[in-house]
Short mmCIF file of N, CA and C in Angstrom, two decimals:
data_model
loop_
_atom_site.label_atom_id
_atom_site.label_comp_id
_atom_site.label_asym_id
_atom_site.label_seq_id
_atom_site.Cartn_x
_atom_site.Cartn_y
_atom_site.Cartn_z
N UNK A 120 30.11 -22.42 19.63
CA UNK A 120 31.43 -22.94 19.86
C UNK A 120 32.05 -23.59 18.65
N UNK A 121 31.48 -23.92 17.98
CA UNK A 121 31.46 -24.06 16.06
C UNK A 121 32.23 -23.80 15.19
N UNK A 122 33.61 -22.52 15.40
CA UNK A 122 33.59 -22.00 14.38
C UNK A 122 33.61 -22.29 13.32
N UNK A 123 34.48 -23.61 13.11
CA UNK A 123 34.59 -24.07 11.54
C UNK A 123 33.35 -24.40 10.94
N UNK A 124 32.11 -24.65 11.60
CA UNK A 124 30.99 -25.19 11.49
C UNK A 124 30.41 -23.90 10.92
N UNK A 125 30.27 -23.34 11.72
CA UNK A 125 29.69 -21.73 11.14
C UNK A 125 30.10 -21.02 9.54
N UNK A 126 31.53 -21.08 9.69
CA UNK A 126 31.96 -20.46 7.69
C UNK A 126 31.65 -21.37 6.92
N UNK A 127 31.72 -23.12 7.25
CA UNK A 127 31.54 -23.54 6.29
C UNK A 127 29.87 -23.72 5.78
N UNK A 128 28.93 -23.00 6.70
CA UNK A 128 27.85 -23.50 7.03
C UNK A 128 27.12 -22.39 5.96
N UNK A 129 27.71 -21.03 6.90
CA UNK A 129 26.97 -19.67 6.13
C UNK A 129 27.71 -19.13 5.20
N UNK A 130 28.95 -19.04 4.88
CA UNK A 130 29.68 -18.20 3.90
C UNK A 130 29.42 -18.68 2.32
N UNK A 131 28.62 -20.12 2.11
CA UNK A 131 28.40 -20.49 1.06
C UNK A 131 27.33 -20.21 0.56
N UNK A 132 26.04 -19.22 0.77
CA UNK A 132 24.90 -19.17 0.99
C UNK A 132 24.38 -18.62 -0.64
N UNK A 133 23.70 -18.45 -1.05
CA UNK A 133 23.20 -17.05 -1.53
C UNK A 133 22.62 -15.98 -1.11
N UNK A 134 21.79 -16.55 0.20
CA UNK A 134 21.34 -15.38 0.74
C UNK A 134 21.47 -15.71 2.41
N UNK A 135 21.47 -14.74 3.48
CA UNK A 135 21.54 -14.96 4.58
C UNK A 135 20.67 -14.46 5.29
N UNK A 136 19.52 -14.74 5.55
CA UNK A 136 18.51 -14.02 6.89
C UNK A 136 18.69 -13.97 8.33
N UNK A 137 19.31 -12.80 8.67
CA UNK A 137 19.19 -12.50 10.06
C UNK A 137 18.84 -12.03 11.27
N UNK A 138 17.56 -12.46 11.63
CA UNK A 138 16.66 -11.76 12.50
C UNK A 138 17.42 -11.50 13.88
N UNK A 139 16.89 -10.12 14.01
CA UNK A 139 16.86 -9.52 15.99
C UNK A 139 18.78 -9.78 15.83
N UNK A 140 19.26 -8.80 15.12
CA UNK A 140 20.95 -8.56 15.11
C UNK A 140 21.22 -8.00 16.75
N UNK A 141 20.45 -7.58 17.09
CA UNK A 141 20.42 -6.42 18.52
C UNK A 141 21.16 -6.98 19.40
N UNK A 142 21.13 -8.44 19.40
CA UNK A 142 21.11 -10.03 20.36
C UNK A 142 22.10 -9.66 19.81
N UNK A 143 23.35 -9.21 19.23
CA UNK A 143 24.38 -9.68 19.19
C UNK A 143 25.65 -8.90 20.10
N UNK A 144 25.04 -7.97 20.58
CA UNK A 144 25.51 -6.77 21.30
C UNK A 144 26.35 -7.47 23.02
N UNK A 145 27.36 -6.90 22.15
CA UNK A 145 28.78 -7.57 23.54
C UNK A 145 29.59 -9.21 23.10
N UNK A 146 29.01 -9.64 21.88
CA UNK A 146 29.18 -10.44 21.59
C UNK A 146 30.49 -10.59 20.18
N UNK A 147 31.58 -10.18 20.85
CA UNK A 147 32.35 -9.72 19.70
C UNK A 147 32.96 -10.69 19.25
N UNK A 148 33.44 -11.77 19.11
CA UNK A 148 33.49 -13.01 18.55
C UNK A 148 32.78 -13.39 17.34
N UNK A 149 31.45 -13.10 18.10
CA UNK A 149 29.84 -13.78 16.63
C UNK A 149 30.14 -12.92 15.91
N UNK A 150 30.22 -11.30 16.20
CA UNK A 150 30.29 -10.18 15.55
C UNK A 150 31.37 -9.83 14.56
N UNK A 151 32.26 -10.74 14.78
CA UNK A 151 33.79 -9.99 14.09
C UNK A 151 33.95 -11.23 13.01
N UNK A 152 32.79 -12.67 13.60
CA UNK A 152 32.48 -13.54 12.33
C UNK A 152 31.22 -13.33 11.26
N UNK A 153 30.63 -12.48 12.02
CA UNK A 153 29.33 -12.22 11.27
C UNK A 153 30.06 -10.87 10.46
N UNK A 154 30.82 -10.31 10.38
CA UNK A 154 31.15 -9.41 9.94
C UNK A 154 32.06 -10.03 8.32
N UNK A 155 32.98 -10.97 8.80
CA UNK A 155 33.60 -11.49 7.79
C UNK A 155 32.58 -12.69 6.86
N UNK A 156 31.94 -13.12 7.35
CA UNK A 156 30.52 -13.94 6.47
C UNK A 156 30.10 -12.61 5.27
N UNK A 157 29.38 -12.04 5.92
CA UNK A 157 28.43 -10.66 5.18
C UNK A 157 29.88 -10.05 3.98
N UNK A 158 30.83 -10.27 4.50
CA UNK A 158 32.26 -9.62 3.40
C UNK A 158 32.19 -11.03 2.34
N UNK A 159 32.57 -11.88 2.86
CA UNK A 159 32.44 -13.01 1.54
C UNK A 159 31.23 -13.52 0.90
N UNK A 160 30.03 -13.23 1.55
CA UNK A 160 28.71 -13.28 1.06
C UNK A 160 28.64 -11.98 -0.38
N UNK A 161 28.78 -11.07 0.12
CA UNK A 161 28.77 -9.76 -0.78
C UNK A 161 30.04 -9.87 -1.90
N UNK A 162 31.03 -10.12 -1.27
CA UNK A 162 32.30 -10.32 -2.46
C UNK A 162 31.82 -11.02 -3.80
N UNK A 163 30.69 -12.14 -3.48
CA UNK A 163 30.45 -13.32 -4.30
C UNK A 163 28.91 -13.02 -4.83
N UNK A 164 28.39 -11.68 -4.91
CA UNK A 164 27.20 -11.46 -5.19
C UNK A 164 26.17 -11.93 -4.30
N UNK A 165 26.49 -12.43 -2.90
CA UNK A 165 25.23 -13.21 -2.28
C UNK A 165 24.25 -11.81 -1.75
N UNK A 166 23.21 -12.17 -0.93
CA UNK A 166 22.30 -10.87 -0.33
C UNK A 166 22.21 -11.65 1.06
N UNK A 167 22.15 -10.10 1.76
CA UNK A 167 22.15 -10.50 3.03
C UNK A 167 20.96 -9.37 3.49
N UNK A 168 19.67 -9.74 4.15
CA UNK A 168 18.92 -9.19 4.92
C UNK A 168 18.99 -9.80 6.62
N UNK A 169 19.05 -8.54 6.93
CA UNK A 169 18.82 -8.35 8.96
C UNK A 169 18.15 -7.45 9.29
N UNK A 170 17.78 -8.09 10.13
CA UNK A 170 15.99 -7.69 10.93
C UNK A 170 16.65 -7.24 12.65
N UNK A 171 16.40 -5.88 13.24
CA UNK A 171 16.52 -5.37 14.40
C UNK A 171 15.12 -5.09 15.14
N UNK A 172 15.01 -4.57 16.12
CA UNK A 172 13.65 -3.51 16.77
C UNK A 172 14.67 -2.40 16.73
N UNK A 173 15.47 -2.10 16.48
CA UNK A 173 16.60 -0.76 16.32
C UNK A 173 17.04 -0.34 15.04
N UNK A 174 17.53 0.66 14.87
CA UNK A 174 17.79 1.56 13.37
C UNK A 174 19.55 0.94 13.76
N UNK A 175 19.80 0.91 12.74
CA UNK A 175 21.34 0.68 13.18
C UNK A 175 22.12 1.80 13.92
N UNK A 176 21.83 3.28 14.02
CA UNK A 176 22.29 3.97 14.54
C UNK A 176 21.66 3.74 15.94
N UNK A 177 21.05 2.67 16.56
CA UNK A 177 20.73 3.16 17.71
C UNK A 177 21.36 1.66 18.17
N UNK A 178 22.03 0.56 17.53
CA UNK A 178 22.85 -0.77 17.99
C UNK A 178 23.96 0.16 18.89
N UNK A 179 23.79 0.08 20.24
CA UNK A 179 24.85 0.65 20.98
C UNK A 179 25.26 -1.20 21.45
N UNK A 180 26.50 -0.83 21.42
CA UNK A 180 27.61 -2.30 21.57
C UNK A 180 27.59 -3.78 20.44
N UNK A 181 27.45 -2.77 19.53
CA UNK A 181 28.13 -3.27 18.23
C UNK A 181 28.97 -2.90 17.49
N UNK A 182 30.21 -3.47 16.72
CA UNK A 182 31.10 -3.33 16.51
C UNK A 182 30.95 -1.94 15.41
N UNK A 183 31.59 -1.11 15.17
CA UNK A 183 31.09 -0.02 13.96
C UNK A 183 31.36 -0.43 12.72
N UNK A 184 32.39 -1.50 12.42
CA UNK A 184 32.04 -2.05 11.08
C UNK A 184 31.34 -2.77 10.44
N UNK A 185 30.58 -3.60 11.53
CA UNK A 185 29.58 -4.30 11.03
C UNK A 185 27.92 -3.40 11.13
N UNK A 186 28.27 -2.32 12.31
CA UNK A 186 27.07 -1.25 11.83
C UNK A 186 26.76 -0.61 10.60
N UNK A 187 28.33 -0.46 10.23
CA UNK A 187 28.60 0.66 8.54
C UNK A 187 28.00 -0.27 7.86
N UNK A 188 28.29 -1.45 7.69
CA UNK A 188 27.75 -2.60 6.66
C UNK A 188 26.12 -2.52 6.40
N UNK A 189 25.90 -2.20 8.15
CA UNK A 189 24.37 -2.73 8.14
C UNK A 189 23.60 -1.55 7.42
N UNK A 190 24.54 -0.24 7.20
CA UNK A 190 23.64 1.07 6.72
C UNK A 190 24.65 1.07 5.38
N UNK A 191 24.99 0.41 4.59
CA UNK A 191 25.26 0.23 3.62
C UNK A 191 24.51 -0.01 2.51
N UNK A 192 23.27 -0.62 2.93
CA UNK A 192 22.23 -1.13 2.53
C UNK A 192 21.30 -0.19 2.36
N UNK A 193 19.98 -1.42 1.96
CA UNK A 193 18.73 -0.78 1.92
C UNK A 193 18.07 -0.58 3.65
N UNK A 194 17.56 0.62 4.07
CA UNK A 194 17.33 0.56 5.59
C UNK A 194 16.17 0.94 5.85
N UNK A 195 15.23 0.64 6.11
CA UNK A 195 13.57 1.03 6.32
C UNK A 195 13.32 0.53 7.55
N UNK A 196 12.01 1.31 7.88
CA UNK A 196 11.71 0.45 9.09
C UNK A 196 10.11 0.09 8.87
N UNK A 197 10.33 -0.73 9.28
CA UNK A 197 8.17 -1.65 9.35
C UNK A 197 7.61 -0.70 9.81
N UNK A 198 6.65 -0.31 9.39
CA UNK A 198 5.08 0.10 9.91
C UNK A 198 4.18 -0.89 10.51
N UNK A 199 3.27 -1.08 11.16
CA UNK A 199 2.53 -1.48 11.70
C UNK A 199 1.25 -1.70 9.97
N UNK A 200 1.17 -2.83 9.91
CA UNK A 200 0.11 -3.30 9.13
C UNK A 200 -1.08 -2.66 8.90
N UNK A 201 -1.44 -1.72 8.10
CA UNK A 201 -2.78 -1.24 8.08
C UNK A 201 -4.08 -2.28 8.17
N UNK A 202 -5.65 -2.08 8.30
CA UNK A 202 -6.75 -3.00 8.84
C UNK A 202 -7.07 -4.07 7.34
N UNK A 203 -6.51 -3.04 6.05
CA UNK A 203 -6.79 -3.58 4.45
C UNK A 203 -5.40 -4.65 4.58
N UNK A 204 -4.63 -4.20 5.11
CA UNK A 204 -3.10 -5.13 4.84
C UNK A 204 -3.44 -6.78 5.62
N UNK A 205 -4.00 -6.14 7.35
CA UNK A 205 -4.17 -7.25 8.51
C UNK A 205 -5.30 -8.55 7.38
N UNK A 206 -6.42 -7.90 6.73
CA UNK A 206 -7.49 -8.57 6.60
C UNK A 206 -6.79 -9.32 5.30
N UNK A 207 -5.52 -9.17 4.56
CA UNK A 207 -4.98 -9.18 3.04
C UNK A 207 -4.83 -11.10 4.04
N UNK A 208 -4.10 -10.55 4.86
CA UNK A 208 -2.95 -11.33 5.83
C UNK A 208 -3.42 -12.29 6.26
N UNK A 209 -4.90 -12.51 6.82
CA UNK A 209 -5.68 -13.47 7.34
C UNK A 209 -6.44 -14.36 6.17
N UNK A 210 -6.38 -13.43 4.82
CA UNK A 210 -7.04 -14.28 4.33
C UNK A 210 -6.38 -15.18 3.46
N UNK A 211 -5.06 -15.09 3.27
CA UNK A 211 -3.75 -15.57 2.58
C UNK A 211 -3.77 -16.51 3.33
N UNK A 212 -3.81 -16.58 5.15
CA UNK A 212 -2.98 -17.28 5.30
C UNK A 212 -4.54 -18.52 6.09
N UNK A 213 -5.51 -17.91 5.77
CA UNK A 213 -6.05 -18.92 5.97
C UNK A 213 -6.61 -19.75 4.94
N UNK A 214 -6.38 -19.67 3.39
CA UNK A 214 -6.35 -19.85 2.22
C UNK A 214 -5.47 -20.89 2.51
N UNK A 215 -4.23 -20.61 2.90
CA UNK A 215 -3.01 -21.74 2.68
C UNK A 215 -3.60 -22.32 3.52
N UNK A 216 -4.02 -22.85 4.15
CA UNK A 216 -4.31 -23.81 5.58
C UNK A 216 -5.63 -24.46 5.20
N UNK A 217 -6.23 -24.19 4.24
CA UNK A 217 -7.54 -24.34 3.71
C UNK A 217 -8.84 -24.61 4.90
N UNK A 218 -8.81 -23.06 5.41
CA UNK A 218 -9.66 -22.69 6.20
C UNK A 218 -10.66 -21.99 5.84
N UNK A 219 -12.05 -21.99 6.12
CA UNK A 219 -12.73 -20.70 5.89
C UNK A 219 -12.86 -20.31 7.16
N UNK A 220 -12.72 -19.00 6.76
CA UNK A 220 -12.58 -17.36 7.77
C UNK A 220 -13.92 -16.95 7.47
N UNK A 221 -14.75 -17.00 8.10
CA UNK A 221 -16.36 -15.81 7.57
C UNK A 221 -15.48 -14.41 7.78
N UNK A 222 -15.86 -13.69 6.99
CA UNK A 222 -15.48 -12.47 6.72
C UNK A 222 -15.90 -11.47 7.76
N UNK A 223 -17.17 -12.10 8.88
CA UNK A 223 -17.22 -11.06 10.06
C UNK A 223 -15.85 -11.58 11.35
N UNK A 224 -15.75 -12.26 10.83
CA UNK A 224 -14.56 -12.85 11.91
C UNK A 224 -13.10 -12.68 11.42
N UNK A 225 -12.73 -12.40 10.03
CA UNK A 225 -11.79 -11.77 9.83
C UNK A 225 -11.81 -10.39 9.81
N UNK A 226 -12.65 -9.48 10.04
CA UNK A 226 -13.03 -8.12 10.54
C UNK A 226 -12.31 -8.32 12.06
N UNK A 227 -13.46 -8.79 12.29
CA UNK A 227 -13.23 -8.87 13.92
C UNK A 227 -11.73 -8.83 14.09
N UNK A 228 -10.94 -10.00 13.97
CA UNK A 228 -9.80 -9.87 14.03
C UNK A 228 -8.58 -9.14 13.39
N UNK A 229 -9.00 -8.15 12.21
CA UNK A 229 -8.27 -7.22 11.71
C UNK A 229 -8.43 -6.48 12.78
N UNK A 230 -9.89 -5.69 13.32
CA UNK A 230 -9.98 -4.86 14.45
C UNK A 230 -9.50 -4.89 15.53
N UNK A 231 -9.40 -5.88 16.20
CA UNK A 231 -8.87 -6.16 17.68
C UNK A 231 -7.67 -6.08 17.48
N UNK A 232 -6.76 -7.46 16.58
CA UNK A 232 -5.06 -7.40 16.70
C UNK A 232 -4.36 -6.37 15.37
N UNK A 233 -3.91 -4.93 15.70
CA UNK A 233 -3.38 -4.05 15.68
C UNK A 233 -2.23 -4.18 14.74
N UNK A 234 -1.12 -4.87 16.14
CA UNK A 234 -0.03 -4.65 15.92
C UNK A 234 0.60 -5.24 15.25
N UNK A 235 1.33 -6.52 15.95
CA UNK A 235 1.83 -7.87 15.98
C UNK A 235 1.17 -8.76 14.74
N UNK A 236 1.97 -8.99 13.49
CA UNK A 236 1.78 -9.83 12.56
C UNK A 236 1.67 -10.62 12.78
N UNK A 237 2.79 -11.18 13.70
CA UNK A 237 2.60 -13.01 14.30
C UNK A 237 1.90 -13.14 15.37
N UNK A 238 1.15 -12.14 16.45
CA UNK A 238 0.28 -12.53 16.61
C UNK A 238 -1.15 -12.45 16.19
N UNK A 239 -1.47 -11.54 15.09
CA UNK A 239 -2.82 -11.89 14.08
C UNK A 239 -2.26 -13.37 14.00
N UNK A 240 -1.20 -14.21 12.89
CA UNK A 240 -1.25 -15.11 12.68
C UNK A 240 -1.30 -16.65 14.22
N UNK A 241 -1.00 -15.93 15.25
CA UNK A 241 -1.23 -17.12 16.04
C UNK A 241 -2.74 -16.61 16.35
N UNK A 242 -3.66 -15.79 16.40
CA UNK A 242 -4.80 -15.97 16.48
C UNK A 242 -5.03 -17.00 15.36
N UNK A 243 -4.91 -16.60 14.32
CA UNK A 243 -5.73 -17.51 13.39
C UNK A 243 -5.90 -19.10 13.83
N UNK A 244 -4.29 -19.04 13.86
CA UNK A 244 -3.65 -20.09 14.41
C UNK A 244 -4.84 -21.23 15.33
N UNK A 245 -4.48 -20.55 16.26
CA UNK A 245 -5.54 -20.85 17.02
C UNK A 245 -6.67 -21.19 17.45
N UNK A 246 -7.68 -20.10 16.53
CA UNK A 246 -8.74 -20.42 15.86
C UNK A 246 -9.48 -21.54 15.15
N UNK A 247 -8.19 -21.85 13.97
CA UNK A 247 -8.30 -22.70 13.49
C UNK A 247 -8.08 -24.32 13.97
N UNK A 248 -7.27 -24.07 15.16
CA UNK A 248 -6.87 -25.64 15.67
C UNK A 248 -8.26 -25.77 16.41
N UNK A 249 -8.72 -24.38 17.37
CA UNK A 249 -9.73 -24.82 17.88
C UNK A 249 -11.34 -25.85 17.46
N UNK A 250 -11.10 -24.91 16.07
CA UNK A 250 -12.63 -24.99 15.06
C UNK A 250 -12.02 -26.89 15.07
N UNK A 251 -11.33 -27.20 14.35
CA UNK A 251 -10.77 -28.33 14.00
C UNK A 251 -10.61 -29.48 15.09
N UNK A 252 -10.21 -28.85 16.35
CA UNK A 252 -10.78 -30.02 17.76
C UNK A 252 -11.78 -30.41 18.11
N UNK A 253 -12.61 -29.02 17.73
CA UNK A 253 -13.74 -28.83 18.32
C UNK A 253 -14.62 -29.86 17.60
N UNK A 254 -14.58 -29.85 16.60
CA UNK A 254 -15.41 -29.50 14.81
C UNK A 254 -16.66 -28.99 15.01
N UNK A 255 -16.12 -27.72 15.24
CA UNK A 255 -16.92 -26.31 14.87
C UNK A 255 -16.60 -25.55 13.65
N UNK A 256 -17.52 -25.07 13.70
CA UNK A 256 -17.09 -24.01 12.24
C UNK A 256 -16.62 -22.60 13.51
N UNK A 257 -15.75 -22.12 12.39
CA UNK A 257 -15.09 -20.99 13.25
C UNK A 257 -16.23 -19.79 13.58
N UNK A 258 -16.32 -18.99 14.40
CA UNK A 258 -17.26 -18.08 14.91
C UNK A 258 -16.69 -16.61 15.50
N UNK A 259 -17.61 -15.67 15.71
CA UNK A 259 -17.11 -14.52 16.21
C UNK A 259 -17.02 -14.88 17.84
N UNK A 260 -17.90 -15.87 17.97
CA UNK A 260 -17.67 -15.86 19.88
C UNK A 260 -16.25 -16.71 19.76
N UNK A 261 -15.71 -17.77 18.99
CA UNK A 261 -14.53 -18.66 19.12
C UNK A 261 -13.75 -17.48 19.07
N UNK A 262 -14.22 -16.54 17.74
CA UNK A 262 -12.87 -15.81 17.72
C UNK A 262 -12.67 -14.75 18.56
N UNK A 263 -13.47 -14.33 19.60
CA UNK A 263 -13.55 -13.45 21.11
C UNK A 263 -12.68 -14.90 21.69
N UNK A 264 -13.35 -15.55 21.67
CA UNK A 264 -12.22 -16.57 23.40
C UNK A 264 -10.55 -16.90 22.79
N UNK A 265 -10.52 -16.71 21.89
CA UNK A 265 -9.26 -17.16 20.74
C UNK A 265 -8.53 -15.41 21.58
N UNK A 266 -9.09 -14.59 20.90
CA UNK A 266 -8.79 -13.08 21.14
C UNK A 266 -7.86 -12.97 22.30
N UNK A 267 -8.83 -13.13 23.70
CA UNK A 267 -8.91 -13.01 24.56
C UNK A 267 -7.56 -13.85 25.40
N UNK A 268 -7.55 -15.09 25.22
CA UNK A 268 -6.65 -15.86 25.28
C UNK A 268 -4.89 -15.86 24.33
N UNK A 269 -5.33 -15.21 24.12
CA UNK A 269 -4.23 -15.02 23.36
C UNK A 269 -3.40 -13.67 23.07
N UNK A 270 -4.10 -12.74 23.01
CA UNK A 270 -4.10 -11.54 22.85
C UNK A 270 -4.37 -10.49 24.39
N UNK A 271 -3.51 -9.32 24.15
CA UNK A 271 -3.82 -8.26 25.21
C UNK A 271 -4.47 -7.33 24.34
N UNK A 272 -5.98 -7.47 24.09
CA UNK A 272 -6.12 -5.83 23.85
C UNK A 272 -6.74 -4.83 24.66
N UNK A 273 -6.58 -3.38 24.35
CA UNK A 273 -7.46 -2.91 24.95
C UNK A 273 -8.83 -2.22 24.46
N UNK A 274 -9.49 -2.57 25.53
CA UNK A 274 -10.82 -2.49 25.36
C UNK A 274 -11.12 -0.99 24.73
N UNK A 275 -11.99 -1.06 24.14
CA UNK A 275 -12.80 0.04 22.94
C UNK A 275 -13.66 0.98 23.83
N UNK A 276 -13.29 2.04 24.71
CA UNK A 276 -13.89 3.14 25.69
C UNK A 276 -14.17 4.52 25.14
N UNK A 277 -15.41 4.32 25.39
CA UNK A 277 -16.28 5.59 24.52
C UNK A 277 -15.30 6.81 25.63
N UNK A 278 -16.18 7.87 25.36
CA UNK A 278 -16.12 8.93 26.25
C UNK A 278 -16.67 9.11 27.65
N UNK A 279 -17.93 8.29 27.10
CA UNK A 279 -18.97 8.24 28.31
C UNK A 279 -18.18 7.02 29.35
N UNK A 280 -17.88 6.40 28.73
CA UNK A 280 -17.26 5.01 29.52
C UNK A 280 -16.42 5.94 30.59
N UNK A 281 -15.31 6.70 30.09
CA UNK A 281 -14.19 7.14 31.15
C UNK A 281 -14.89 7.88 32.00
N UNK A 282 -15.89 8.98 31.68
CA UNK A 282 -16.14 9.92 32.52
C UNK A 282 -17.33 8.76 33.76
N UNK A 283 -18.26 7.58 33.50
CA UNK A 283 -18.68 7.33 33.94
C UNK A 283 -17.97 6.62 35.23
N UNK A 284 -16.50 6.04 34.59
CA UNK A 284 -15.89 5.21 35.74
C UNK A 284 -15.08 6.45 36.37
N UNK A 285 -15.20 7.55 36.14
CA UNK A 285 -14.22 8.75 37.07
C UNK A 285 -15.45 9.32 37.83
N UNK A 286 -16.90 9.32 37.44
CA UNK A 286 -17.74 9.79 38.46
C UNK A 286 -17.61 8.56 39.51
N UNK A 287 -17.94 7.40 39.35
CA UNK A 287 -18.01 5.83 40.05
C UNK A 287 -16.49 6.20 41.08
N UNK A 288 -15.35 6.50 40.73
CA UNK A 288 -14.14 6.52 41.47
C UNK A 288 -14.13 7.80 42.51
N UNK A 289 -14.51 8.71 42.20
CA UNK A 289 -15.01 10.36 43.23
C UNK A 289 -16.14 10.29 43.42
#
């Protein structure tokens, strides 16, 4: 409800980060100000990065000039973290936190969490508050109940596993 609050807030920036634009869809007000920000940001050399789960061609109920803008740019989309990238990731960030990670437990957790960057990092997270309540040293069983609690994965099923629970079901 802001507006004056808003140009004078963001249009001075050098740079503007804008995560999950998607949220802005029907919202033509934010949109037709977020549109004129990103014009005087750019006029003045500033940079502007925005973050979707959508390609800009797939923002249905967004304005088309602030779509053109958004493919004006540089446009990529994330990959999913490879197991060398996940393990890069855990050990950075348990470095900054000045944690030790045993290296079978940052396995472990490259293996299990997949996808989700932030949630590898709220495992760690986690982990680490636990070890630190606890005062335990961190472990592969902490980091199973950490996992588990925190995480949906799915379980690791041989061949034999399926066919055994489809004989068990007929």
């Amino acid at each position: 409800g802001g507006l004056d609050e808003f140009k004078e807030r963001f249009r001075d920036l050098d740079m503007l980060l804008l995560e999950d634009v998607h949220f802005l869809r029907g919202k033509d007000r934010t949109q037709e100000e977020l549109l004129s920000t990103i014009k005087s940001l750019q006029s003045r050399g500033g940079r502007v990065v925005l973050t979707s789960s959508f390609a800009p061609s797939e923002l249905n109920g967004l304005d088309s000039q602030l779509v053109s803008r958004f493919c004006s740019g540089f446009v990529t989309a994330m990959q999913r973290p490879d197991r060398d990238t996940r393990l890069g990731i855990l050990e950075r960030k348990a470095r900054s936190q000045c944690m030790v990670l045993p290296s079978r437990v940052a396995d472990l957790l490259a293996d299990r969490i997949t996808g989700d960057v932030r949630l590898l990092e709220s495992c760690l997270h986690n982990l680490m508050l636990q070890a630190r309540l606890n005062g335990n040293t961190v472990s592969e069983e902490m980091a199973m109940d950490v996992i588990r609690a925190v995480a949906r994965t799915s379980p690791n099923l041989s061949i034999e596993d399926v066919v055994s629970l489809i004989c068990r079901s007929f």
